[in-house]
Amino acid sequence: MTEAYIYDAIRTPRGKGRKDGSLHEVTSLRLSAHTLNALKDRNNLQGHAVEDVIWGNVTQVGEQGGCLARSAVLASDLDESIPGLAINRFCASGMEAVNLAANQVKGGAGHAYIAGGVEMMGRVAMGSDGAAIAVDPSIAMDQYFVPQGISADIIATQYGFSRDDADAFAVESQKRAAEAWAANRFEKSIVPVTDINGLPILDHDEYMRPGTDMQGLGALKASFKDQGEVMPGFDKIALMKYPHLERINHIHHAGNSSGIVDGAAAVLIGNKEFGEAHGLTPRARIRATAKIGLDPTIMLTGPVPVTEKILSDSGMSISDIDLFEVNEAFASVVLRFMQAFDVDHDKVNVNGGSIAMGHPLGATGAIIIGTLLDEMERRGLGTGLATLCIASGMGAATIIERV
């Protein structure tokens, strides 16, 4: 089978996903086109250089509706002969775009692809598309649907993680992100966002709170306690599914959960012939990809079984992986991953994660692949694994190897 290589990986800084965020006046279309242009210019892509643009975004409504991928191509400087495919696998949309592109290349369906995604959470509100599993009782009741925050608290209860465990993890995420920015570890991948005159709008992740400490987090109210215990009482639904639990321990809040932000990311993937034709050197090969479905109530444990699957499919063990990126949707998600595989935190999210820098839903999967690759190169490591939990009970993973 043809090998699929990563030739480049870029991302925008992440802006606060609210009206006072620096990217609030930038549309999903414009940020997507800006990212595509940056990748095009960095790699001198002319004409029909890639087979397709596969673009993830989660809330596909309003300005993020339609086939945003094709609109982004037309709004960019890419050739109009390049089509576009918009995809949605919730939080793993950006990763799924990369995985789909890699598998297309491996299967011989084109020499190269651009894959990634975007989410402007400050402009297009999460949930505004009205997902059936959340709003249609014919499926929500049968599947014991609860919101993701409740699911994260179920994980904490089921696997024994305390509020202090989650808060300590969050403090460390902030510390690592601040240190990474201070050391310019994201410099290779960051594409600053500019206005139509070329003046800078944002050149850094603005969501970070480097002064976060245990005392400050301890003062925050658990975000999902009322939702679970009072109205509409989702804890009762969860306990019907998990009767062995006496109660749900609500430990998550804004400080130990992923931040709502705006952002985009893109990865250039191609075969050996593409690189030779364009004078590009591959940075890594995509060794394996995987996705999996699981219990939709606890929902967010996907990184564990999908990692088991991708390792089994690849004939590898957890000890074969040098570095990990596990999306910090909620602290308990990563705590459970490290617990399940007995992986040291020194190998996981070493430059912080979505708790510190934010989680632009459709872009995050592509972001963490790029972050993983940059750090593998910086440390001289060979093999890395990126994985995410996914709404409604799924998981996705990618293994990359440096070349």
Short mmCIF file of C-alpha atoms in Angstrom, two decimals:
data_model
loop_
_atom_site.label_atom_id
_atom_site.label_comp_id
_atom_site.label_asym_id
_atom_site.label_seq_id
_atom_site.Cartn_x
_atom_site.Cartn_y
_atom_site.Cartn_z
CA MET A 1 0.00 0.00 0.00
CA THR A 2 1.15 3.56 -0.74
CA GLU A 3 2.54 5.47 2.24
CA ALA A 4 0.83 8.69 3.34
CA TYR A 5 3.17 11.40 4.62
CA ILE A 6 2.65 14.63 6.51
CA TYR A 7 4.46 17.42 4.68
CA ASP A 8 3.24 20.36 6.73
CA ALA A 9 0.89 21.17 9.61
CA ILE A 10 -0.25 24.64 10.62
CA ARG A 11 -2.83 26.26 12.85
CA THR A 12 -4.12 29.67 13.75
CA PRO A 13 -3.87 30.98 17.28
CA ARG A 14 -7.00 30.26 19.32
CA GLY A 15 -9.13 33.27 20.18
CA LYS A 16 -11.61 33.50 23.03
CA GLY A 17 -14.95 32.25 21.72
CA ARG A 18 -17.03 35.22 22.77
CA LYS A 19 -17.81 38.76 21.67
CA ASP A 20 -14.66 40.25 23.17
CA GLY A 21 -12.45 37.57 21.57
CA SER A 22 -9.93 38.80 19.02
CA LEU A 23 -11.31 36.59 16.24
CA HIS A 24 -14.98 37.36 16.86
CA GLU A 25 -15.35 39.49 13.71
CA VAL A 26 -13.67 36.85 11.54
CA THR A 27 -16.05 34.44 9.83
CA SER A 28 -15.54 30.69 9.59
CA LEU A 29 -15.14 31.10 5.84
CA ARG A 30 -12.49 33.77 6.13
CA LEU A 31 -10.47 31.96 8.78
CA SER A 32 -10.60 28.76 6.72
CA ALA A 33 -9.46 30.56 3.58
CA HIS A 34 -6.69 32.30 5.54
CA THR A 35 -5.41 28.93 6.77
CA LEU A 36 -5.58 27.35 3.32
CA ASN A 37 -3.67 30.28 1.83
CA ALA A 38 -0.95 29.96 4.44
CA LEU A 39 -0.50 26.27 3.67
CA LYS A 40 -0.50 26.99 -0.07
CA ASP A 41 2.11 29.73 0.22
CA ARG A 42 4.39 27.78 2.58
CA ASN A 43 4.49 24.85 0.18
CA ASN A 44 4.18 26.64 -3.18
CA LEU A 45 1.09 24.71 -4.24
CA GLN A 46 0.13 25.68 -7.77
CA GLY A 47 -2.83 24.59 -9.88
CA HIS A 48 -4.53 21.30 -9.08
CA ALA A 49 -1.81 20.38 -6.60
CA VAL A 50 -4.07 18.41 -4.26
CA GLU A 51 -6.94 16.06 -4.93
CA ASP A 52 -9.34 17.53 -2.38
CA VAL A 53 -9.73 19.68 0.71
CA ILE A 54 -11.37 17.71 3.54
CA TRP A 55 -12.54 20.13 6.20
CA GLY A 56 -14.11 19.34 9.56
CA ASN A 57 -16.55 21.56 11.41
CA VAL A 58 -19.05 20.48 14.02
CA THR A 59 -21.86 23.00 14.16
CA GLN A 60 -22.81 22.97 10.48
CA VAL A 61 -25.42 25.70 10.50
CA GLY A 62 -25.51 29.35 9.43
CA GLU A 63 -22.13 30.57 8.23
CA GLN A 64 -20.67 27.13 9.00
CA GLY A 65 -23.41 25.38 7.03
CA GLY A 66 -23.48 24.03 3.52
CA CYS A 67 -20.22 22.59 2.24
CA LEU A 68 -17.91 25.01 4.02
CA ALA A 69 -14.89 23.17 2.60
CA ARG A 70 -15.78 24.04 -0.98
CA SER A 71 -16.66 27.62 -0.07
CA ALA A 72 -13.29 27.94 1.67
CA VAL A 73 -11.46 26.73 -1.44
CA LEU A 74 -13.27 29.28 -3.59
CA ALA A 75 -12.59 32.05 -1.07
CA SER A 76 -8.90 31.13 -0.93
CA ASP A 77 -6.11 31.36 -3.50
CA LEU A 78 -6.29 27.63 -4.22
CA ASP A 79 -7.22 26.65 -7.75
CA GLU A 80 -10.97 26.38 -8.31
CA SER A 81 -10.44 22.91 -9.78
CA ILE A 82 -9.86 21.61 -6.25
CA PRO A 83 -13.12 20.38 -4.67
CA GLY A 84 -14.01 20.38 -0.99
CA LEU A 85 -15.62 17.96 1.43
CA ALA A 86 -17.13 19.08 4.76
CA ILE A 87 -17.28 16.38 7.42
CA ASN A 88 -18.53 16.10 10.99
CA ARG A 89 -17.41 13.57 13.57
CA PHE A 90 -18.05 16.00 16.40
CA CYS A 91 -14.84 16.79 18.36
CA ALA A 92 -12.74 14.50 16.15
CA SER A 93 -13.76 16.18 12.89
CA GLY A 94 -10.32 17.67 12.27
CA MET A 95 -8.62 14.35 13.02
CA GLU A 96 -11.09 12.42 10.90
CA ALA A 97 -10.35 14.79 8.01
CA VAL A 98 -6.64 13.95 8.34
CA ASN A 99 -7.29 10.23 8.70
CA LEU A 100 -9.65 10.14 5.74
CA ALA A 101 -7.14 12.02 3.59
CA ALA A 102 -4.32 9.69 4.63
CA ASN A 103 -6.36 6.61 3.82
CA GLN A 104 -7.34 8.05 0.45
CA VAL A 105 -3.67 8.53 -0.36
CA LYS A 106 -2.83 5.04 0.89
CA GLY A 107 -5.56 3.62 -1.32
CA GLY A 108 -4.28 5.43 -4.40
CA ALA A 109 -7.16 7.93 -4.69
CA GLY A 110 -4.99 10.95 -5.46
CA HIS A 111 -1.44 12.04 -4.66
CA ALA A 112 -2.20 14.66 -2.01
CA TYR A 113 -4.87 16.27 0.17
CA ILE A 114 -5.31 19.21 2.49
CA ALA A 115 -7.15 18.19 5.64
CA GLY A 116 -8.13 20.04 8.79
CA GLY A 117 -11.00 22.06 10.13
CA VAL A 118 -12.40 25.16 11.75
CA GLU A 119 -14.80 26.17 14.50
CA MET A 120 -15.87 29.71 15.36
CA MET A 121 -17.55 28.97 18.66
CA GLY A 122 -18.02 32.63 19.47
CA ARG A 123 -20.03 33.15 16.29
CA VAL A 124 -21.83 29.83 15.81
CA ALA A 125 -22.98 28.52 19.18
CA MET A 126 -22.31 24.90 20.07
CA GLY A 127 -25.56 22.95 19.88
CA SER A 128 -27.34 25.48 17.67
CA ASP A 129 -27.68 22.83 14.96
CA GLY A 130 -30.10 20.82 17.13
CA ALA A 131 -28.47 17.38 17.24
CA ALA A 132 -31.10 14.64 17.27
CA ILE A 133 -29.51 12.68 20.11
CA ALA A 134 -29.91 15.70 22.38
CA VAL A 135 -33.33 16.98 21.34
CA ASP A 136 -35.32 14.07 19.88
CA PRO A 137 -36.86 12.00 22.72
CA SER A 138 -37.26 8.97 20.47
CA ILE A 139 -33.49 8.47 20.62
CA ALA A 140 -32.44 10.50 23.68
CA MET A 141 -34.56 8.46 26.08
CA ASP A 142 -33.59 5.08 24.64
CA GLN A 143 -29.88 5.97 24.80
CA TYR A 144 -30.01 7.51 28.30
CA PHE A 145 -28.69 10.79 26.91
CA VAL A 146 -26.95 13.19 29.29
CA PRO A 147 -24.87 16.28 28.40
CA GLN A 148 -21.12 15.88 28.04
CA GLY A 149 -20.34 17.59 31.34
CA ILE A 150 -22.41 14.98 33.16
CA SER A 151 -20.57 12.27 31.22
CA ALA A 152 -17.24 13.70 32.34
CA ASP A 153 -18.45 13.63 35.93
CA ILE A 154 -19.59 10.01 35.48
CA ILE A 155 -16.03 9.13 34.41
CA ALA A 156 -14.66 10.84 37.51
CA THR A 157 -17.11 8.94 39.72
CA GLN A 158 -16.63 5.59 38.02
CA TYR A 159 -12.83 5.69 38.05
CA GLY A 160 -12.23 7.52 41.30
CA PHE A 161 -10.97 10.96 40.30
CA SER A 162 -11.46 13.75 42.83
CA ARG A 163 -12.00 17.46 42.37
CA ASP A 164 -8.39 18.00 43.49
CA ASP A 165 -7.16 15.49 40.89
CA ALA A 166 -8.93 17.37 38.12
CA ASP A 167 -7.88 20.81 39.37
CA ALA A 168 -4.24 19.77 39.71
CA PHE A 169 -4.32 18.45 36.15
CA ALA A 170 -5.80 21.77 34.96
CA VAL A 171 -3.16 23.83 36.77
CA GLU A 172 -0.45 21.74 35.13
CA SER A 173 -2.03 22.21 31.68
CA GLN A 174 -1.91 25.98 32.14
CA LYS A 175 1.69 25.83 33.37
CA ARG A 176 2.82 23.71 30.43
CA ALA A 177 1.05 25.87 27.85
CA ALA A 178 2.60 29.04 29.26
CA GLU A 179 6.06 27.45 29.24
CA ALA A 180 5.58 26.22 25.68
CA TRP A 181 4.62 29.69 24.44
CA ALA A 182 7.49 31.30 26.35
CA ALA A 183 9.90 28.85 24.69
CA ASN A 184 8.39 29.42 21.19
CA ARG A 185 7.55 25.72 20.82
CA PHE A 186 4.51 26.49 18.64
CA GLU A 187 6.41 28.88 16.38
CA LYS A 188 6.81 26.39 13.53
CA SER A 189 3.08 25.86 13.14
CA ILE A 190 1.39 29.11 14.17
CA VAL A 191 -0.04 31.26 11.37
CA PRO A 192 -1.00 34.68 12.79
CA VAL A 193 -4.40 36.01 11.74
CA THR A 194 -4.39 39.37 9.97
CA ASP A 195 -7.04 41.78 8.69
CA ILE A 196 -7.61 42.72 5.05
CA ASN A 197 -4.78 45.24 5.28
CA GLY A 198 -2.34 42.65 6.57
CA LEU A 199 -2.32 44.07 10.08
CA PRO A 200 -2.20 41.53 12.93
CA ILE A 201 -5.41 40.52 14.68
CA LEU A 202 -4.10 37.64 16.78
CA ASP A 203 -0.71 35.94 17.04
CA HIS A 204 -1.05 33.93 20.27
CA ASP A 205 -3.52 31.68 22.10
CA GLU A 206 -5.45 34.24 24.09
CA TYR A 207 -7.57 31.93 26.24
CA MET A 208 -4.70 30.91 28.53
CA ARG A 209 -4.69 31.79 32.23
CA PRO A 210 -1.08 31.13 33.30
CA GLY A 211 -1.72 32.39 36.82
CA THR A 212 -4.23 29.63 37.54
CA ASP A 213 -3.71 27.90 40.89
CA MET A 214 -5.50 25.39 43.08
CA GLN A 215 -6.97 28.09 45.29
CA GLY A 216 -8.55 29.91 42.37
CA LEU A 217 -10.00 26.76 40.89
CA GLY A 218 -11.24 25.64 44.28
CA ALA A 219 -13.48 28.71 44.44
CA LEU A 220 -15.34 27.76 41.24
CA LYS A 221 -18.76 26.14 41.41
CA ALA A 222 -19.15 22.72 39.78
CA SER A 223 -20.66 23.56 36.40
CA PHE A 224 -22.93 20.53 35.99
CA LYS A 225 -24.16 19.94 39.53
CA ASP A 226 -27.46 21.80 39.15
CA GLN A 227 -28.00 20.33 35.70
CA GLY A 228 -27.54 16.89 37.19
CA GLU A 229 -29.28 17.20 40.53
CA VAL A 230 -31.96 19.88 40.12
CA MET A 231 -33.32 20.64 36.67
CA PRO A 232 -33.67 18.69 34.49
CA GLY A 233 -32.10 16.07 36.75
CA PHE A 234 -29.75 14.23 34.40
CA ASP A 235 -28.13 12.38 37.31
CA LYS A 236 -31.25 10.25 37.62
CA ILE A 237 -30.93 9.22 34.00
CA ALA A 238 -27.24 8.41 34.45
CA LEU A 239 -27.93 6.34 37.56
CA MET A 240 -30.55 4.32 35.69
CA LYS A 241 -27.74 3.31 33.32
CA TYR A 242 -25.16 2.89 36.10
CA PRO A 243 -27.09 1.66 39.15
CA HIS A 244 -23.86 0.53 40.87
CA LEU A 245 -23.01 4.20 41.47
CA GLU A 246 -24.62 5.71 44.55
CA ARG A 247 -24.40 9.24 43.18
CA ILE A 248 -22.56 11.31 40.57
CA ASN A 249 -19.61 13.25 41.95
CA HIS A 250 -19.64 16.60 40.13
CA ILE A 251 -16.04 17.77 39.87
CA HIS A 252 -15.85 19.65 36.57
CA HIS A 253 -16.11 23.40 36.05
CA ALA A 254 -14.85 26.03 33.62
CA GLY A 255 -11.31 25.80 34.96
CA ASN A 256 -10.77 22.06 34.46
CA SER A 257 -12.76 21.70 31.23
CA SER A 258 -11.81 22.71 27.68
CA GLY A 259 -12.17 26.36 26.72
CA ILE A 260 -14.66 27.68 24.17
CA VAL A 261 -12.53 29.26 21.43
CA ASP A 262 -12.24 30.10 17.74
CA GLY A 263 -9.57 28.55 15.53
CA ALA A 264 -8.55 26.58 12.43
CA ALA A 265 -5.85 24.11 11.41
CA ALA A 266 -4.66 22.40 8.23
CA VAL A 267 -2.38 19.47 7.40
CA LEU A 268 -0.79 18.73 4.01
CA ILE A 269 -0.76 14.99 3.30
CA GLY A 270 0.65 13.27 0.24
CA ASN A 271 2.53 10.31 -1.17
CA LYS A 272 6.22 10.13 -2.01
CA GLU A 273 5.68 11.20 -5.62
CA PHE A 274 3.84 14.35 -4.51
CA GLY A 275 6.75 15.38 -2.33
CA GLU A 276 9.30 14.75 -5.05
CA ALA A 277 7.27 16.69 -7.61
CA HIS A 278 6.95 19.71 -5.31
CA GLY A 279 10.40 19.61 -3.75
CA LEU A 280 8.98 18.85 -0.30
CA THR A 281 10.48 16.67 2.41
CA PRO A 282 8.10 14.47 4.42
CA ARG A 283 8.08 15.08 8.17
CA ALA A 284 6.23 11.94 9.24
CA ARG A 285 4.20 9.08 7.91
CA ILE A 286 0.73 8.27 9.13
CA ARG A 287 1.18 4.70 10.29
CA ALA A 288 -2.36 3.95 11.43
CA THR A 289 -5.80 5.42 12.02
CA ALA A 290 -8.78 4.15 13.98
CA LYS A 291 -12.28 5.03 15.13
CA ILE A 292 -14.69 3.29 17.45
CA GLY A 293 -18.17 3.56 18.96
CA LEU A 294 -19.04 3.03 22.63
CA ASP A 295 -21.60 3.65 25.35
CA PRO A 296 -23.23 7.01 24.53
CA THR A 297 -24.08 7.86 28.15
CA ILE A 298 -20.58 7.87 29.62
CA MET A 299 -19.67 8.97 26.10
CA LEU A 300 -16.14 10.34 26.62
CA THR A 301 -14.06 7.24 27.40
CA GLY A 302 -13.33 6.70 23.70
CA PRO A 303 -9.56 7.38 23.86
CA VAL A 304 -9.07 4.14 25.81
CA PRO A 305 -10.77 1.57 23.53
CA VAL A 306 -9.72 3.34 20.32
CA THR A 307 -6.09 3.31 21.50
CA GLU A 308 -6.42 -0.39 22.28
CA LYS A 309 -7.81 -0.91 18.78
CA ILE A 310 -5.19 1.10 16.90
CA LEU A 311 -2.36 -0.59 18.80
CA SER A 312 -3.81 -4.03 18.13
CA ASP A 313 -4.37 -3.26 14.46
CA SER A 314 -0.77 -2.04 14.19
CA GLY A 315 0.82 -4.88 16.12
CA MET A 316 2.10 -2.38 18.68
CA SER A 317 1.99 -1.94 22.45
CA ILE A 318 1.60 1.21 24.51
CA SER A 319 5.34 1.10 25.27
CA ASP A 320 6.05 1.59 21.56
CA ILE A 321 4.61 5.11 21.71
CA ASP A 322 7.07 7.86 22.65
CA LEU A 323 4.63 10.75 23.06
CA PHE A 324 0.88 11.28 23.40
CA GLU A 325 -1.65 14.01 22.70
CA VAL A 326 -5.00 13.27 24.39
CA ASN A 327 -7.50 16.05 23.92
CA GLU A 328 -8.37 17.75 27.19
CA ALA A 329 -12.11 17.97 26.66
CA PHE A 330 -12.42 17.50 30.43
CA ALA A 331 -9.75 16.65 32.97
CA SER A 332 -11.24 13.24 33.73
CA VAL A 333 -10.87 12.14 30.09
CA VAL A 334 -7.08 12.41 30.18
CA LEU A 335 -6.84 11.16 33.77
CA ARG A 336 -8.71 8.03 32.72
CA PHE A 337 -6.43 7.53 29.70
CA MET A 338 -3.29 7.74 31.84
CA GLN A 339 -4.84 5.44 34.44
CA ALA A 340 -5.92 2.82 31.88
CA PHE A 341 -2.51 2.55 30.22
CA ASP A 342 -0.33 3.45 33.21
CA VAL A 343 1.22 6.21 31.11
CA ASP A 344 3.29 8.85 32.89
CA HIS A 345 2.04 12.42 32.60
CA ASP A 346 5.53 13.37 31.41
CA LYS A 347 4.61 11.79 28.06
CA VAL A 348 1.09 13.21 27.74
CA ASN A 349 0.18 16.73 26.54
CA VAL A 350 3.63 18.00 27.40
CA ASN A 351 2.86 21.50 26.08
CA GLY A 352 -0.55 21.80 27.72
CA GLY A 353 -3.85 21.23 26.02
CA SER A 354 -7.41 22.35 25.49
CA ILE A 355 -7.99 23.17 29.16
CA ALA A 356 -5.36 25.90 28.85
CA MET A 357 -5.62 26.90 25.18
CA GLY A 358 -9.16 25.97 24.20
CA HIS A 359 -10.94 23.41 22.02
CA PRO A 360 -12.18 24.75 18.65
CA LEU A 361 -14.25 21.66 17.99
CA GLY A 362 -13.80 21.10 14.25
CA ALA A 363 -10.10 22.03 14.28
CA THR A 364 -8.76 20.38 17.44
CA GLY A 365 -8.06 16.95 15.94
CA ALA A 366 -5.80 18.49 13.29
CA ILE A 367 -4.23 20.81 15.88
CA ILE A 368 -3.12 18.03 18.20
CA ILE A 369 -1.62 16.03 15.32
CA GLY A 370 0.49 19.06 14.39
CA THR A 371 1.40 19.75 18.01
CA LEU A 372 2.44 16.13 18.45
CA LEU A 373 4.64 16.20 15.35
CA ASP A 374 6.34 19.47 16.30
CA GLU A 375 7.22 18.15 19.74
CA MET A 376 8.42 14.80 18.40
CA GLU A 377 10.79 16.68 16.13
CA ARG A 378 11.95 18.94 18.96
CA ARG A 379 12.70 15.96 21.20
CA GLY A 380 14.01 13.67 18.48
CA LEU A 381 11.32 11.06 19.14
CA GLY A 382 10.09 8.47 16.67
CA THR A 383 6.45 7.56 17.29
CA GLY A 384 3.44 9.48 18.59
CA LEU A 385 -0.26 8.88 19.17
CA ALA A 386 -3.04 11.47 19.14
CA THR A 387 -6.56 10.68 20.29
CA LEU A 388 -9.85 12.36 21.20
CA CYS A 389 -13.09 11.56 22.94
CA ILE A 390 -16.18 12.26 20.84
CA ALA A 391 -19.76 13.25 21.60
CA SER A 392 -22.45 10.55 21.60
CA GLY A 393 -19.90 7.86 22.37
CA MET A 394 -17.03 7.53 19.90
CA GLY A 395 -13.26 7.70 19.84
CA ALA A 396 -10.62 8.43 17.18
CA ALA A 397 -6.87 7.99 17.05
CA THR A 398 -3.87 8.50 14.77
CA ILE A 399 -0.35 7.09 15.03
CA ILE A 400 2.43 9.00 13.29
CA GLU A 401 6.08 8.08 12.80
CA ARG A 402 8.85 10.50 11.95
CA VAL A 403 10.82 9.89 8.76
#
